[in-house]
Short mmCIF file of C-alpha atoms in Angstrom, two decimals:
data_model
loop_
_atom_site.label_atom_id
_atom_site.label_comp_id
_atom_site.label_asym_id
_atom_site.label_seq_id
_atom_site.Cartn_x
_atom_site.Cartn_y
_atom_site.Cartn_z
CA UNK A 1 -39.37 -56.42 -40.31
CA UNK A 2 -37.67 -56.30 -37.51
CA UNK A 3 -36.58 -59.71 -36.04
CA UNK A 4 -39.53 -59.44 -33.13
CA UNK A 5 -41.54 -59.63 -35.16
CA UNK A 6 -40.14 -62.09 -37.53
CA UNK A 7 -41.11 -66.25 -36.42
CA UNK A 8 -38.14 -66.87 -34.40
CA UNK A 9 -37.38 -70.98 -35.41
CA UNK A 10 -34.53 -72.14 -33.64
CA UNK A 11 -32.05 -75.64 -35.17
CA UNK A 12 -30.82 -78.52 -33.26
CA UNK A 13 -28.03 -78.35 -34.68
CA UNK A 14 -26.96 -81.71 -33.68
CA UNK A 15 -30.42 -83.10 -33.51
CA UNK A 16 -30.75 -82.06 -37.49
CA UNK A 17 -26.61 -82.73 -38.39
CA UNK A 18 -27.78 -85.92 -37.33
CA UNK A 19 -30.91 -86.66 -39.12
CA UNK A 20 -28.87 -88.10 -42.04
CA UNK A 21 -26.32 -90.48 -42.27
CA UNK A 22 -24.36 -88.57 -44.19
CA UNK A 23 -20.78 -89.12 -42.48
CA UNK A 24 -20.95 -86.39 -40.26
CA UNK A 25 -19.35 -87.95 -37.27
CA UNK A 26 -15.93 -87.64 -38.56
CA UNK A 27 -16.31 -83.59 -38.66
CA UNK A 28 -19.03 -82.63 -36.45
CA UNK A 29 -17.94 -78.94 -36.52
CA UNK A 30 -17.57 -79.04 -40.87
CA UNK A 31 -21.44 -81.09 -40.64
CA UNK A 32 -22.86 -77.78 -38.40
CA UNK A 33 -21.01 -75.22 -40.73
CA UNK A 34 -22.59 -77.07 -44.06
CA UNK A 35 -26.49 -76.64 -41.47
CA UNK A 36 -25.60 -72.57 -41.54
CA UNK A 37 -24.46 -72.24 -44.68
CA UNK A 38 -27.54 -74.09 -45.78
CA UNK A 39 -29.85 -72.90 -43.30
CA UNK A 40 -28.51 -68.64 -44.47
CA UNK A 41 -31.58 -69.83 -47.87
CA UNK A 42 -34.45 -70.36 -45.43
CA UNK A 43 -33.95 -67.60 -43.36
CA UNK A 44 -34.57 -65.48 -46.84
CA UNK A 45 -36.91 -68.16 -48.25
CA UNK A 46 -38.63 -69.55 -45.88
CA UNK A 47 -39.45 -72.36 -44.39
CA UNK A 48 -43.43 -74.37 -45.65
CA UNK A 49 -45.82 -72.16 -43.94
CA UNK A 50 -43.66 -70.28 -43.23
CA UNK A 51 -42.90 -67.17 -45.56
CA UNK A 52 -39.55 -65.37 -44.17
CA UNK A 53 -37.59 -64.01 -43.71
CA UNK A 54 -37.26 -65.61 -40.45
CA UNK A 55 -35.07 -64.85 -37.49
CA UNK A 56 -33.03 -67.63 -37.46
CA UNK A 57 -31.47 -69.64 -34.56
CA UNK A 58 -28.66 -73.46 -34.89
CA UNK A 59 -27.64 -74.13 -31.31
CA UNK A 60 -24.77 -76.26 -31.80
CA UNK A 61 -22.98 -79.07 -28.53
CA UNK A 62 -20.16 -80.42 -28.78
CA UNK A 63 -17.50 -80.76 -31.07
CA UNK A 64 -19.44 -78.20 -32.91
CA UNK A 65 -19.38 -75.25 -30.68
CA UNK A 66 -17.29 -72.21 -32.03
CA UNK A 67 -19.03 -72.46 -35.46
CA UNK A 68 -19.29 -68.64 -36.28
CA UNK A 69 -22.92 -66.91 -36.73
CA UNK A 70 -22.73 -64.91 -40.88
CA UNK A 71 -25.74 -62.93 -41.84
CA UNK A 72 -29.26 -64.22 -41.40
CA UNK A 73 -28.41 -66.70 -39.39
CA UNK A 74 -27.41 -66.33 -36.00
CA UNK A 75 -25.48 -69.67 -33.87
CA UNK A 76 -25.52 -69.64 -30.56
CA UNK A 77 -23.18 -72.32 -28.75
CA UNK A 78 -23.73 -73.14 -24.47
CA UNK A 79 -21.31 -73.82 -22.65
CA UNK A 80 -24.01 -76.99 -21.10
CA UNK A 81 -26.64 -78.16 -22.48
CA UNK A 82 -28.24 -77.01 -26.13
CA UNK A 83 -31.48 -78.35 -25.63
CA UNK A 84 -31.37 -76.57 -21.84
CA UNK A 85 -30.54 -73.38 -24.03
CA UNK A 86 -32.88 -73.99 -26.64
CA UNK A 87 -35.71 -75.05 -24.43
CA UNK A 88 -34.82 -71.06 -22.75
CA UNK A 89 -34.83 -68.98 -26.37
CA UNK A 90 -38.44 -70.72 -26.06
CA UNK A 91 -39.68 -69.59 -23.04
CA UNK A 92 -38.35 -66.12 -24.03
CA UNK A 93 -39.44 -65.76 -26.99
CA UNK A 94 -42.62 -63.54 -25.90
CA UNK A 95 -46.17 -63.62 -25.99
CA UNK A 96 -47.93 -62.55 -29.42
CA UNK A 97 -44.31 -63.74 -31.20
CA UNK A 98 -44.05 -67.10 -33.53
CA UNK A 99 -41.67 -69.45 -32.53
CA UNK A 100 -40.80 -72.84 -34.47
CA UNK A 101 -38.10 -75.20 -32.88
CA UNK A 102 -36.69 -77.80 -36.00
CA UNK A 103 -36.06 -81.16 -34.04
CA UNK A 104 -37.83 -85.22 -34.19
CA UNK A 105 -36.16 -85.07 -29.73
CA UNK A 106 -39.66 -85.99 -28.16
CA UNK A 107 -38.28 -84.96 -24.67
CA UNK A 108 -37.34 -81.28 -26.24
CA UNK A 109 -40.48 -81.27 -28.14
CA UNK A 110 -42.25 -81.13 -25.06
CA UNK A 111 -40.00 -79.44 -23.19
CA UNK A 112 -40.92 -76.41 -25.90
CA UNK A 113 -44.39 -76.72 -26.77
CA UNK A 114 -45.00 -76.27 -22.47
CA UNK A 115 -44.19 -72.76 -24.12
CA UNK A 116 -46.49 -72.32 -27.02
CA UNK A 117 -43.91 -73.40 -29.65
CA UNK A 118 -44.59 -75.15 -32.21
CA UNK A 119 -42.28 -78.47 -33.50
CA UNK A 120 -41.23 -79.71 -36.82
CA UNK A 121 -38.98 -82.25 -38.25
CA UNK A 122 -34.97 -81.91 -38.90
CA UNK A 123 -36.82 -83.19 -42.86
CA UNK A 124 -38.13 -79.26 -42.71
CA UNK A 125 -34.81 -77.65 -42.74
CA UNK A 126 -32.94 -80.25 -45.03
CA UNK A 127 -35.18 -80.69 -47.35
CA UNK A 128 -33.39 -79.85 -50.94
CA UNK A 129 -29.88 -81.08 -49.36
CA UNK A 130 -27.56 -83.98 -50.77
CA UNK A 131 -29.33 -86.28 -48.57
CA UNK A 132 -31.89 -84.26 -46.96
CA UNK A 133 -35.23 -85.63 -49.56
#
């Protein structure tokens, strides 16, 4: 399956990392790297209701900027707002391509749903991780 035909899954890194009070605030970059590494399996195997492989993009900002991509997970570090980049990516998914945004941010959900993206909460990608329930 080509990247263009795979479901595009965009992960709001700050929102997902912040969804579990596991001390992430002491090392925001490390928390983003741990999330990225956990997402590799999700990109390969899929998410509930979304079989893999997935085209998975992790958007990070602030102190997590500069986290590197790894095979299976592209990391995007916008110079400005992560929410703006997530919205741009959802808008650019194109007609006919399924796009799923992982976030609990209500305003971001409203923005991306206007472009046809479907939204799921952080637990969708955190299940099975320590404190991810």
